[in-house]
Amino acid sequence: MWRAIAALLAVIGSDAAPLQATSSGVKPFKIDLTGEASRMLELVKATRLPNKPVYPTVGASAGIDLDVLKQLQREWIHGFSWKGEQKELNKYHHFTTDLEGLNIHFIHERSRDPNAIPLLLLHGWPGSFLEFVPLIESLTQQSKTSNGDPVSFNIVIPSLPGFAFSTAPKENWTIADTARIFNSLMTDLLGYEKFAVHGTDWGSGVGYSMYEQFNSTVRALHAPFLPFFPLTEEQLEAANVTLSPMEQFQVQRGDDWYATGNGYFIEQSTKPNTIGLALEDNPVGQLAWIGEKMIEWSDPRAGTPPSVLNHQEILRSTALYFLTKSFTSSAFIYFQNPGGFRSDYVQPPTDAPLLFSSFKYNVGFWPAQMVRRVGNLVYYQSHEFGGHFPGIDNPPALLTDIREIGRFWA
């Protein structure tokens, strides 16, 4: 299913203690986008959507449903306040720093526990640091692993280069480059001798690159997604992988994504400027492009407990892209990384533990036998609830799995 994409890309190439502001090269940062937010709201109000769909019977099978988009637009106008969202986000400790000429934004929240594990949380597209906000407080507080070991974390959540408040990188910047500067962020600037990483979507690519390159500093990796193309059911059968009924469902969901959901992938991998410039000053257009993915890639029960992925979350995510003018630059991560997803499953030069969480409604599926081929797999957990954005689609399950890092931390 993903092999055609691989071929195409081969052709195109709190209670927490804050970080001290005196840390070398690190500056406190406060979100302040209220001025642009007023203009954004006017654009949302001025956008005229069609009265009815061209083909009423297709529903969401041809993209975001018109009625859903209209409802999101109404909620944006009448029930969404960027000022309120900004106030909530500024409760966390934000910073910026210069790394190889890039101004990188990150949140740093420390636990009161002196034995807390440093943990780097990496988002993807169309995500952002917002994906991890529901996890911050719980991760910094002391809890226990499944075998009763105490565990807590010092949390670092950067915005990938070209996303949100992090500046766009130079041409030909790859996820391996991002891995290098994030390792510097954790070690040189924040002073952590070793740390764990969690990454999803493109963040899994950055995290896995760090797992490969920096085996003395990255001492654990947790992921719900891998930068390796999932295998088809036929390929898995040839590899002597036996699938459970839920795993068969997950493989089929990946096939369905390939058949009807990968148009954005090809567009952003080949012509990111076209879609970027078309939607750069169009908040409702960005809402359609981003909102469709957040809806389709999530559990159908999103917005009901334990999920917090509701319309408000979709609006907040879209507003962040629009207000930071990062829609176009974020799309370039596809164009600049034609080899970002690999076909060959290889064992990296590290013995650091690898933990994996499989969520039923994700758009890619990797059984434990395949995950074991790309790292020192010590923990694998399947979840019946959740999808591509587990930090907001099933926060309790993701919290439980991340905490298992404590069982293997040394």
mmCIF file of C-alpha atoms in Angstrom:
data_model
loop_
_atom_site.group_PDB
_atom_site.id
_atom_site.type_symbol
_atom_site.label_atom_id
_atom_site.label_comp_id
_atom_site.label_asym_id
_atom_site.label_seq_id
_atom_site.Cartn_x
_atom_site.Cartn_y
_atom_site.Cartn_z
ATOM 1 C CA MET A 1 0.000 0.000 0.000
ATOM 2 C CA TRP A 2 2.690 2.483 1.017
ATOM 3 C CA ARG A 3 5.130 1.142 -1.580
ATOM 4 C CA ALA A 4 3.797 3.408 -4.333
ATOM 5 C CA ILE A 5 4.490 6.409 -2.102
ATOM 6 C CA ALA A 6 7.973 5.070 -1.412
ATOM 7 C CA ALA A 7 8.620 4.835 -5.147
ATOM 8 C CA LEU A 8 7.276 8.349 -5.724
ATOM 9 C CA LEU A 9 9.409 9.830 -2.969
ATOM 10 C CA ALA A 10 12.479 7.999 -4.261
ATOM 11 C CA VAL A 11 11.952 9.775 -7.544
ATOM 12 C CA ILE A 12 11.506 13.234 -6.065
ATOM 13 C CA GLY A 13 14.446 12.701 -3.595
ATOM 14 C CA SER A 14 1.981 23.282 37.220
ATOM 15 C CA ASP A 15 3.848 21.767 40.063
ATOM 16 C CA ALA A 16 6.895 21.796 37.991
ATOM 17 C CA ALA A 17 9.990 23.898 38.557
ATOM 18 C CA PRO A 18 10.761 26.165 35.576
ATOM 19 C CA LEU A 19 13.979 26.222 33.633
ATOM 20 C CA GLN A 20 16.185 29.050 34.828
ATOM 21 C CA ALA A 21 16.134 31.978 32.407
ATOM 22 C CA THR A 22 19.877 32.335 32.916
ATOM 23 C CA SER A 23 20.600 29.117 30.985
ATOM 24 C CA SER A 24 23.033 30.000 28.220
ATOM 25 C CA GLY A 25 21.298 30.908 24.966
ATOM 26 C CA VAL A 26 17.790 30.249 26.277
ATOM 27 C CA LYS A 27 15.198 33.033 26.461
ATOM 28 C CA PRO A 28 11.752 32.980 28.087
ATOM 29 C CA PHE A 29 8.945 33.277 25.553
ATOM 30 C CA LYS A 30 5.335 34.339 25.841
ATOM 31 C CA ILE A 31 2.671 33.693 23.214
ATOM 32 C CA ASP A 32 1.073 36.929 22.053
ATOM 33 C CA LEU A 33 -0.946 36.656 18.838
ATOM 34 C CA THR A 34 -4.065 38.543 19.872
ATOM 35 C CA GLY A 35 -3.578 41.276 17.257
ATOM 36 C CA GLU A 36 -3.533 38.818 14.366
ATOM 37 C CA ALA A 37 -6.349 36.843 15.983
ATOM 38 C CA SER A 38 -8.797 39.721 15.402
ATOM 39 C CA ARG A 39 -8.005 39.739 11.700
ATOM 40 C CA MET A 40 -8.231 35.939 11.586
ATOM 41 C CA LEU A 41 -11.745 36.067 13.009
ATOM 42 C CA GLU A 42 -12.804 38.627 10.415
ATOM 43 C CA LEU A 43 -11.523 36.339 7.648
ATOM 44 C CA VAL A 44 -13.417 33.407 9.116
ATOM 45 C CA LYS A 45 -16.615 35.480 9.217
ATOM 46 C CA ALA A 46 -16.109 36.692 5.651
ATOM 47 C CA THR A 47 -15.640 33.209 4.177
ATOM 48 C CA ARG A 48 -18.685 32.108 2.213
ATOM 49 C CA LEU A 49 -19.115 28.365 1.972
ATOM 50 C CA PRO A 50 -21.578 26.815 -0.505
ATOM 51 C CA ASN A 51 -25.173 26.454 0.598
ATOM 52 C CA LYS A 52 -25.178 22.785 -0.336
ATOM 53 C CA PRO A 53 -22.654 20.218 -1.551
ATOM 54 C CA VAL A 54 -22.209 19.589 -5.259
ATOM 55 C CA TYR A 55 -22.818 15.874 -4.694
ATOM 56 C CA PRO A 56 -24.906 15.431 -1.533
ATOM 57 C CA THR A 57 -24.579 11.653 -1.311
ATOM 58 C CA VAL A 58 -20.770 11.401 -1.081
ATOM 59 C CA GLY A 59 -20.536 12.733 2.491
ATOM 60 C CA ALA A 60 -17.009 12.546 3.901
ATOM 61 C CA SER A 61 -15.845 9.983 1.324
ATOM 62 C CA ALA A 62 -14.664 12.783 -0.957
ATOM 63 C CA GLY A 63 -13.054 14.915 1.767
ATOM 64 C CA ILE A 64 -14.348 16.944 4.657
ATOM 65 C CA ASP A 65 -18.144 17.038 4.756
ATOM 66 C CA LEU A 66 -19.582 20.483 3.973
ATOM 67 C CA ASP A 67 -21.953 20.384 6.953
ATOM 68 C CA VAL A 68 -19.061 19.539 9.292
ATOM 69 C CA LEU A 69 -16.979 22.405 7.912
ATOM 70 C CA LYS A 70 -19.919 24.803 8.296
ATOM 71 C CA GLN A 71 -20.387 23.693 11.888
ATOM 72 C CA LEU A 72 -16.685 24.223 12.608
ATOM 73 C CA GLN A 73 -16.879 27.684 11.051
ATOM 74 C CA ARG A 74 -19.895 28.594 13.211
ATOM 75 C CA GLU A 75 -18.101 27.385 16.332
ATOM 76 C CA TRP A 76 -15.011 29.380 15.368
ATOM 77 C CA ILE A 77 -17.121 32.530 15.106
ATOM 78 C CA HIS A 78 -19.361 32.050 18.117
ATOM 79 C CA GLY A 79 -17.582 29.725 20.549
ATOM 80 C CA PHE A 80 -13.820 30.000 20.105
ATOM 81 C CA SER A 81 -11.549 32.538 21.776
ATOM 82 C CA TRP A 82 -7.891 32.636 20.840
ATOM 83 C CA LYS A 83 -7.322 35.037 23.720
ATOM 84 C CA GLY A 84 -8.604 32.396 26.122
ATOM 85 C CA GLU A 85 -6.570 29.632 24.508
ATOM 86 C CA GLN A 86 -3.457 31.798 24.601
ATOM 87 C CA LYS A 87 -3.950 32.532 28.284
ATOM 88 C CA GLU A 88 -4.136 28.814 29.049
ATOM 89 C CA LEU A 89 -1.050 28.009 26.973
ATOM 90 C CA ASN A 90 0.979 30.751 28.659
ATOM 91 C CA LYS A 91 0.589 28.928 31.974
ATOM 92 C CA TYR A 92 3.409 26.699 30.768
ATOM 93 C CA HIS A 93 7.063 27.680 30.599
ATOM 94 C CA HIS A 94 7.898 28.556 26.995
ATOM 95 C CA PHE A 95 11.385 29.329 25.723
ATOM 96 C CA THR A 96 13.265 30.000 22.515
ATOM 97 C CA THR A 97 16.877 29.381 21.624
ATOM 98 C CA ASP A 98 19.137 29.636 18.595
ATOM 99 C CA LEU A 99 20.349 26.341 17.151
ATOM 100 C CA GLU A 100 22.406 26.414 13.950
ATOM 101 C CA GLY A 101 20.762 29.668 12.914
ATOM 102 C CA LEU A 102 17.218 28.517 13.675
ATOM 103 C CA ASN A 103 15.095 30.087 16.380
ATOM 104 C CA ILE A 104 13.570 27.058 18.091
ATOM 105 C CA HIS A 105 10.554 27.267 20.400
ATOM 106 C CA PHE A 106 10.007 24.749 23.178
ATOM 107 C CA ILE A 107 8.145 24.135 26.417
ATOM 108 C CA HIS A 108 10.187 22.932 29.391
ATOM 109 C CA GLU A 109 8.371 21.710 32.481
ATOM 110 C CA ARG A 110 10.359 20.133 35.306
ATOM 111 C CA SER A 111 9.194 17.654 37.893
ATOM 112 C CA ARG A 112 9.844 18.209 41.597
ATOM 113 C CA ASP A 113 11.292 14.702 41.641
ATOM 114 C CA PRO A 114 15.124 14.847 41.567
ATOM 115 C CA ASN A 115 15.148 11.453 39.820
ATOM 116 C CA ALA A 116 12.791 12.518 37.027
ATOM 117 C CA ILE A 117 13.619 11.177 33.562
ATOM 118 C CA PRO A 118 14.227 13.860 30.909
ATOM 119 C CA LEU A 119 11.700 13.267 28.099
ATOM 120 C CA LEU A 120 11.595 14.922 24.683
ATOM 121 C CA LEU A 121 8.115 14.901 23.070
ATOM 122 C CA LEU A 122 8.054 15.297 19.274
ATOM 123 C CA HIS A 123 4.979 16.077 17.175
ATOM 124 C CA GLY A 124 4.348 15.697 13.449
ATOM 125 C CA TRP A 125 2.049 17.163 10.764
ATOM 126 C CA PRO A 126 -0.645 18.476 11.071
ATOM 127 C CA GLY A 127 0.208 18.407 14.733
ATOM 128 C CA SER A 128 2.103 20.749 17.039
ATOM 129 C CA PHE A 129 3.188 21.037 20.646
ATOM 130 C CA LEU A 130 -0.547 21.276 21.423
ATOM 131 C CA GLU A 131 -0.823 17.485 21.052
ATOM 132 C CA PHE A 132 1.067 17.016 24.304
ATOM 133 C CA VAL A 133 -0.516 19.705 26.477
ATOM 134 C CA PRO A 134 -2.997 17.207 28.045
ATOM 135 C CA LEU A 135 -0.026 15.086 29.192
ATOM 136 C CA ILE A 136 2.265 17.679 30.758
ATOM 137 C CA GLU A 137 0.934 17.908 34.302
ATOM 138 C CA SER A 138 0.514 14.150 34.716
ATOM 139 C CA LEU A 139 3.947 13.315 33.317
ATOM 140 C CA THR A 140 5.734 15.733 35.638
ATOM 141 C CA GLN A 141 3.983 14.325 38.707
ATOM 142 C CA GLN A 142 5.360 11.208 40.346
ATOM 143 C CA SER A 143 3.499 8.035 39.430
ATOM 144 C CA LYS A 144 4.310 4.336 39.119
ATOM 145 C CA THR A 145 5.086 1.904 36.343
ATOM 146 C CA SER A 146 3.172 -1.358 35.965
ATOM 147 C CA ASN A 147 5.659 -3.109 38.251
ATOM 148 C CA GLY A 148 5.432 -0.413 40.931
ATOM 149 C CA ASP A 149 8.600 1.553 40.222
ATOM 150 C CA PRO A 150 8.294 5.309 40.858
ATOM 151 C CA VAL A 151 8.483 7.404 37.682
ATOM 152 C CA SER A 152 8.178 11.049 36.660
ATOM 153 C CA PHE A 153 9.551 13.186 33.858
ATOM 154 C CA ASN A 154 11.134 16.512 33.029
ATOM 155 C CA ILE A 155 9.251 17.445 29.868
ATOM 156 C CA VAL A 156 10.680 19.205 26.794
ATOM 157 C CA ILE A 157 8.296 19.853 23.887
ATOM 158 C CA PRO A 158 9.874 21.657 20.920
ATOM 159 C CA SER A 159 8.126 22.925 17.814
ATOM 160 C CA LEU A 160 9.733 21.265 14.796
ATOM 161 C CA PRO A 161 11.612 23.673 12.472
ATOM 162 C CA GLY A 162 9.037 25.436 10.291
ATOM 163 C CA PHE A 163 6.184 24.687 12.708
ATOM 164 C CA ALA A 164 4.465 27.198 15.007
ATOM 165 C CA PHE A 165 7.046 29.495 16.630
ATOM 166 C CA SER A 166 10.154 27.723 15.279
ATOM 167 C CA THR A 167 11.599 29.361 12.183
ATOM 168 C CA ALA A 168 11.672 27.576 8.841
ATOM 169 C CA PRO A 169 14.932 25.734 8.130
ATOM 170 C CA LYS A 170 17.165 26.253 5.118
ATOM 171 C CA GLU A 171 16.705 24.260 1.918
ATOM 172 C CA ASN A 172 17.486 20.537 2.007
ATOM 173 C CA TRP A 173 17.045 20.393 5.768
ATOM 174 C CA THR A 174 16.204 16.832 6.799
ATOM 175 C CA ILE A 175 14.813 15.107 9.861
ATOM 176 C CA ALA A 176 18.371 13.945 10.598
ATOM 177 C CA ASP A 177 19.346 17.620 10.864
ATOM 178 C CA THR A 178 16.473 18.208 13.266
ATOM 179 C CA ALA A 179 17.606 15.184 15.269
ATOM 180 C CA ARG A 180 21.063 16.723 15.587
ATOM 181 C CA ILE A 181 19.895 20.097 16.863
ATOM 182 C CA PHE A 182 17.383 18.543 19.261
ATOM 183 C CA ASN A 183 20.144 16.391 20.727
ATOM 184 C CA SER A 184 22.093 19.642 21.224
ATOM 185 C CA LEU A 185 19.034 21.241 22.803
ATOM 186 C CA MET A 186 18.757 18.450 25.367
ATOM 187 C CA THR A 187 22.455 18.032 26.139
ATOM 188 C CA ASP A 188 24.329 21.268 25.431
ATOM 189 C CA LEU A 189 21.627 23.786 26.349
ATOM 190 C CA LEU A 190 19.464 21.999 28.911
ATOM 191 C CA GLY A 191 22.275 19.960 30.429
ATOM 192 C CA TYR A 192 20.754 16.480 30.305
ATOM 193 C CA GLU A 193 23.440 13.791 29.951
ATOM 194 C CA LYS A 194 20.858 11.255 28.780
ATOM 195 C CA PHE A 195 17.169 11.389 27.978
ATOM 196 C CA ALA A 196 14.189 9.528 26.530
ATOM 197 C CA VAL A 197 12.246 10.442 23.381
ATOM 198 C CA HIS A 198 8.625 10.067 22.321
ATOM 199 C CA GLY A 199 7.734 10.827 18.709
ATOM 200 C CA THR A 200 4.719 10.477 16.475
ATOM 201 C CA ASP A 201 4.204 11.058 12.727
ATOM 202 C CA TRP A 202 7.238 13.081 11.515
ATOM 203 C CA GLY A 203 8.242 13.282 15.155
ATOM 204 C CA SER A 204 8.756 9.531 15.066
ATOM 205 C CA GLY A 205 11.174 10.061 12.178
ATOM 206 C CA VAL A 206 13.131 12.658 14.143
ATOM 207 C CA GLY A 207 12.985 10.526 17.286
ATOM 208 C CA TYR A 208 14.124 7.395 15.492
ATOM 209 C CA SER A 209 16.984 9.308 13.857
ATOM 210 C CA MET A 210 18.062 10.419 17.337
ATOM 211 C CA TYR A 211 17.759 6.808 18.547
ATOM 212 C CA GLU A 212 20.111 5.752 15.717
ATOM 213 C CA GLN A 213 22.606 8.614 15.803
ATOM 214 C CA PHE A 214 22.967 9.417 19.493
ATOM 215 C CA ASN A 215 23.006 6.092 21.284
ATOM 216 C CA SER A 216 24.891 7.420 24.307
ATOM 217 C CA THR A 217 22.405 10.225 25.036
ATOM 218 C CA VAL A 218 19.091 8.789 23.772
ATOM 219 C CA ARG A 219 18.531 5.927 26.182
ATOM 220 C CA ALA A 220 14.893 5.095 25.417
ATOM 221 C CA LEU A 221 12.436 5.658 22.584
ATOM 222 C CA HIS A 222 8.661 5.392 22.781
ATOM 223 C CA ALA A 223 6.538 5.657 19.639
ATOM 224 C CA PRO A 224 3.028 4.983 18.325
ATOM 225 C CA PHE A 225 4.262 5.410 14.727
ATOM 226 C CA LEU A 226 7.426 4.447 12.840
ATOM 227 C CA PRO A 227 9.332 5.995 9.904
ATOM 228 C CA PHE A 228 9.132 2.667 8.053
ATOM 229 C CA PHE A 229 6.485 1.917 5.442
ATOM 230 C CA PRO A 230 3.957 -0.553 6.879
ATOM 231 C CA LEU A 231 3.801 -3.924 5.154
ATOM 232 C CA THR A 232 0.750 -5.232 3.348
ATOM 233 C CA GLU A 233 -1.115 -8.254 4.655
ATOM 234 C CA GLU A 234 0.557 -10.336 1.933
ATOM 235 C CA GLN A 235 4.012 -9.089 2.932
ATOM 236 C CA LEU A 236 3.306 -9.794 6.582
ATOM 237 C CA GLU A 237 2.147 -13.299 5.713
ATOM 238 C CA ALA A 238 5.350 -13.849 3.741
ATOM 239 C CA ALA A 239 7.286 -12.730 6.832
ATOM 240 C CA ASN A 240 5.433 -15.375 8.880
ATOM 241 C CA VAL A 241 3.507 -12.761 10.865
ATOM 242 C CA THR A 242 0.151 -14.016 12.110
ATOM 243 C CA LEU A 243 -2.455 -11.308 12.624
ATOM 244 C CA SER A 244 -5.228 -11.133 15.195
ATOM 245 C CA PRO A 245 -8.672 -9.885 14.083
ATOM 246 C CA MET A 246 -7.884 -6.374 15.387
ATOM 247 C CA GLU A 247 -4.536 -6.374 13.616
ATOM 248 C CA GLN A 248 -6.252 -7.403 10.380
ATOM 249 C CA PHE A 249 -8.543 -4.407 10.872
ATOM 250 C CA GLN A 250 -5.521 -2.155 11.345
ATOM 251 C CA VAL A 251 -3.845 -3.437 8.191
ATOM 252 C CA GLN A 252 -7.056 -2.820 6.251
ATOM 253 C CA ARG A 253 -7.310 0.697 7.666
ATOM 254 C CA GLY A 254 -3.822 1.374 6.363
ATOM 255 C CA ASP A 255 -4.847 0.052 2.953
ATOM 256 C CA ASP A 256 -7.891 2.327 3.003
ATOM 257 C CA TRP A 257 -5.660 5.292 3.851
ATOM 258 C CA TYR A 258 -3.492 4.497 0.848
ATOM 259 C CA ALA A 259 -6.524 4.146 -1.432
ATOM 260 C CA THR A 260 -8.364 7.324 -0.412
ATOM 261 C CA GLY A 261 -6.359 9.365 2.097
ATOM 262 C CA ASN A 262 -2.867 9.965 0.760
ATOM 263 C CA GLY A 263 -3.534 12.795 -1.695
ATOM 264 C CA TYR A 264 -2.213 15.392 0.750
ATOM 265 C CA PHE A 265 1.003 13.320 1.109
ATOM 266 C CA ILE A 266 1.694 13.408 -2.615
ATOM 267 C CA GLU A 267 0.786 17.105 -2.897
ATOM 268 C CA GLN A 268 2.988 18.189 -0.004
ATOM 269 C CA SER A 269 5.831 15.918 -1.110
ATOM 270 C CA THR A 270 5.877 17.338 -4.629
ATOM 271 C CA LYS A 271 4.183 20.774 -4.696
ATOM 272 C CA PRO A 272 4.039 22.179 -1.139
ATOM 273 C CA ASN A 273 4.144 25.760 -2.384
ATOM 274 C CA THR A 274 0.935 25.303 -4.363
ATOM 275 C CA ILE A 275 -1.204 24.190 -1.461
ATOM 276 C CA GLY A 276 0.734 26.406 0.950
ATOM 277 C CA LEU A 277 0.273 29.649 -0.953
ATOM 278 C CA ALA A 278 -3.329 28.784 -1.848
ATOM 279 C CA LEU A 279 -4.260 28.512 1.839
ATOM 280 C CA GLU A 280 -1.690 30.806 3.504
ATOM 281 C CA ASP A 281 -4.184 33.612 4.176
ATOM 282 C CA ASN A 282 -7.319 31.488 4.306
ATOM 283 C CA PRO A 283 -8.132 30.222 7.817
ATOM 284 C CA VAL A 284 -11.243 28.308 6.745
ATOM 285 C CA GLY A 285 -9.255 26.731 3.916
ATOM 286 C CA GLN A 286 -6.629 25.604 6.416
ATOM 287 C CA LEU A 287 -9.437 24.369 8.651
ATOM 288 C CA ALA A 288 -10.738 22.152 5.825
ATOM 289 C CA TRP A 289 -7.248 20.822 5.019
ATOM 290 C CA ILE A 290 -6.162 20.213 8.625
ATOM 291 C CA GLY A 291 -9.551 19.393 10.136
ATOM 292 C CA GLU A 292 -10.226 16.620 7.661
ATOM 293 C CA LYS A 293 -7.022 14.835 8.733
ATOM 294 C CA MET A 294 -7.684 15.295 12.440
ATOM 295 C CA ILE A 295 -11.157 13.818 12.016
ATOM 296 C CA GLU A 296 -10.347 11.006 9.594
ATOM 297 C CA TRP A 297 -7.154 9.818 11.292
ATOM 298 C CA SER A 298 -8.700 9.598 14.742
ATOM 299 C CA ASP A 299 -10.961 7.167 16.497
ATOM 300 C CA PRO A 300 -14.573 7.592 15.261
ATOM 301 C CA ARG A 301 -15.475 8.145 18.922
ATOM 302 C CA ALA A 302 -13.134 11.167 19.169
ATOM 303 C CA GLY A 303 -14.467 13.802 21.523
ATOM 304 C CA THR A 304 -15.946 11.243 23.913
ATOM 305 C CA PRO A 305 -13.928 10.095 26.941
ATOM 306 C CA PRO A 306 -11.086 9.327 27.083
ATOM 307 C CA SER A 307 -10.588 11.440 23.945
ATOM 308 C CA VAL A 308 -10.252 15.221 24.185
ATOM 309 C CA LEU A 309 -10.005 15.590 20.405
ATOM 310 C CA ASN A 310 -13.131 17.694 19.920
ATOM 311 C CA HIS A 311 -13.999 20.584 17.608
ATOM 312 C CA GLN A 312 -12.364 23.046 19.992
ATOM 313 C CA GLU A 313 -9.072 21.169 19.656
ATOM 314 C CA ILE A 314 -9.324 21.235 15.862
ATOM 315 C CA LEU A 315 -9.972 24.981 15.908
ATOM 316 C CA ARG A 316 -7.084 25.616 18.290
ATOM 317 C CA SER A 317 -4.680 23.606 16.137
ATOM 318 C CA THR A 318 -5.773 25.344 12.941
ATOM 319 C CA ALA A 319 -5.592 28.783 14.559
ATOM 320 C CA LEU A 320 -2.018 28.090 15.670
ATOM 321 C CA TYR A 321 -0.973 27.218 12.114
ATOM 322 C CA PHE A 322 -2.681 30.301 10.709
ATOM 323 C CA LEU A 323 -1.523 32.796 13.315
ATOM 324 C CA THR A 324 2.104 31.655 13.223
ATOM 325 C CA LYS A 325 2.099 31.679 9.389
ATOM 326 C CA SER A 326 3.575 28.194 9.421
ATOM 327 C CA PHE A 327 1.177 26.335 7.131
ATOM 328 C CA THR A 328 3.467 26.521 4.080
ATOM 329 C CA SER A 329 6.755 25.980 5.899
ATOM 330 C CA SER A 330 5.345 22.974 7.776
ATOM 331 C CA ALA A 331 4.247 21.325 4.512
ATOM 332 C CA PHE A 332 7.847 21.498 3.272
ATOM 333 C CA ILE A 333 8.880 18.766 5.720
ATOM 334 C CA TYR A 334 7.452 16.327 3.153
ATOM 335 C CA PHE A 335 9.265 17.928 0.212
ATOM 336 C CA GLN A 336 12.607 18.084 2.031
ATOM 337 C CA ASN A 337 12.483 14.482 3.245
ATOM 338 C CA PRO A 338 11.798 12.208 0.243
ATOM 339 C CA GLY A 339 13.503 9.396 2.158
ATOM 340 C CA GLY A 340 11.861 10.201 5.461
ATOM 341 C CA PHE A 341 9.945 6.918 5.432
ATOM 342 C CA ARG A 342 12.005 3.822 4.707
ATOM 343 C CA SER A 343 11.294 0.509 3.023
ATOM 344 C CA ASP A 344 14.121 -1.514 4.580
ATOM 345 C CA TYR A 345 13.710 -2.524 8.213
ATOM 346 C CA VAL A 346 17.177 -2.323 9.767
ATOM 347 C CA GLN A 347 18.582 -2.745 13.266
ATOM 348 C CA PRO A 348 20.186 0.474 14.576
ATOM 349 C CA PRO A 349 23.495 0.537 16.488
ATOM 350 C CA THR A 350 21.955 0.931 19.947
ATOM 351 C CA ASP A 351 20.827 -1.228 22.834
ATOM 352 C CA ALA A 352 18.499 1.455 24.201
ATOM 353 C CA PRO A 353 14.986 0.146 24.894
ATOM 354 C CA LEU A 354 12.243 0.733 22.338
ATOM 355 C CA LEU A 355 8.624 0.884 23.494
ATOM 356 C CA PHE A 356 5.693 0.881 21.086
ATOM 357 C CA SER A 357 1.978 1.669 21.394
ATOM 358 C CA SER A 358 -0.403 0.547 18.660
ATOM 359 C CA PHE A 359 -3.690 2.472 18.457
ATOM 360 C CA LYS A 360 -6.524 0.845 16.520
ATOM 361 C CA TYR A 361 -7.436 3.773 14.280
ATOM 362 C CA ASN A 362 -3.955 4.951 13.364
ATOM 363 C CA VAL A 363 -3.235 5.192 9.625
ATOM 364 C CA GLY A 364 -0.269 2.829 9.784
ATOM 365 C CA PHE A 365 0.171 -0.499 11.557
ATOM 366 C CA TRP A 366 3.344 -2.228 12.690
ATOM 367 C CA PRO A 367 3.034 -5.610 14.476
ATOM 368 C CA ALA A 368 5.494 -6.420 17.233
ATOM 369 C CA GLN A 369 7.512 -8.723 14.948
ATOM 370 C CA MET A 370 8.257 -5.797 12.612
ATOM 371 C CA VAL A 371 8.945 -3.294 15.396
ATOM 372 C CA ARG A 372 11.460 -5.761 16.815
ATOM 373 C CA ARG A 373 13.432 -5.492 13.567
ATOM 374 C CA VAL A 374 14.178 -1.800 14.068
ATOM 375 C CA GLY A 375 15.162 -1.616 17.712
ATOM 376 C CA ASN A 376 15.512 -3.236 21.100
ATOM 377 C CA LEU A 377 11.788 -3.800 21.601
ATOM 378 C CA VAL A 378 11.008 -4.288 25.293
ATOM 379 C CA TYR A 379 7.347 -3.258 25.424
ATOM 380 C CA TYR A 380 4.449 -3.460 22.948
ATOM 381 C CA GLN A 381 0.871 -2.527 23.781
ATOM 382 C CA SER A 382 -2.269 -2.500 21.610
ATOM 383 C CA HIS A 383 -5.182 -0.170 22.338
ATOM 384 C CA GLU A 384 -8.763 -0.530 21.126
ATOM 385 C CA PHE A 385 -9.392 3.223 21.473
ATOM 386 C CA GLY A 386 -7.385 5.932 19.738
ATOM 387 C CA GLY A 387 -5.826 6.895 16.445
ATOM 388 C CA HIS A 388 -3.059 8.994 14.956
ATOM 389 C CA PHE A 389 -3.073 11.682 17.668
ATOM 390 C CA PRO A 390 -3.038 9.634 20.892
ATOM 391 C CA GLY A 391 -1.942 12.586 23.033
ATOM 392 C CA ILE A 392 -5.403 14.047 22.509
ATOM 393 C CA ASP A 393 -7.321 10.989 21.265
ATOM 394 C CA ASN A 394 -6.467 8.704 24.203
ATOM 395 C CA PRO A 395 -4.289 10.579 26.725
ATOM 396 C CA PRO A 396 -4.668 8.050 29.600
ATOM 397 C CA ALA A 397 -3.416 5.137 27.487
ATOM 398 C CA LEU A 398 -0.487 7.125 26.131
ATOM 399 C CA LEU A 399 0.430 8.287 29.642
ATOM 400 C CA THR A 400 0.432 4.721 30.923
ATOM 401 C CA ASP A 401 2.648 3.513 28.093
ATOM 402 C CA ILE A 402 5.129 6.393 28.300
ATOM 403 C CA ARG A 403 5.496 5.802 32.035
ATOM 404 C CA GLU A 404 6.684 2.270 31.256
ATOM 405 C CA ILE A 405 9.967 3.879 30.181
ATOM 406 C CA GLY A 406 10.711 3.920 33.911
ATOM 407 C CA ARG A 407 10.829 0.100 34.005
ATOM 408 C CA PHE A 408 13.750 0.023 31.588
ATOM 409 C CA TRP A 409 15.567 3.260 32.465
ATOM 410 C CA ALA A 410 19.152 2.832 33.590
#
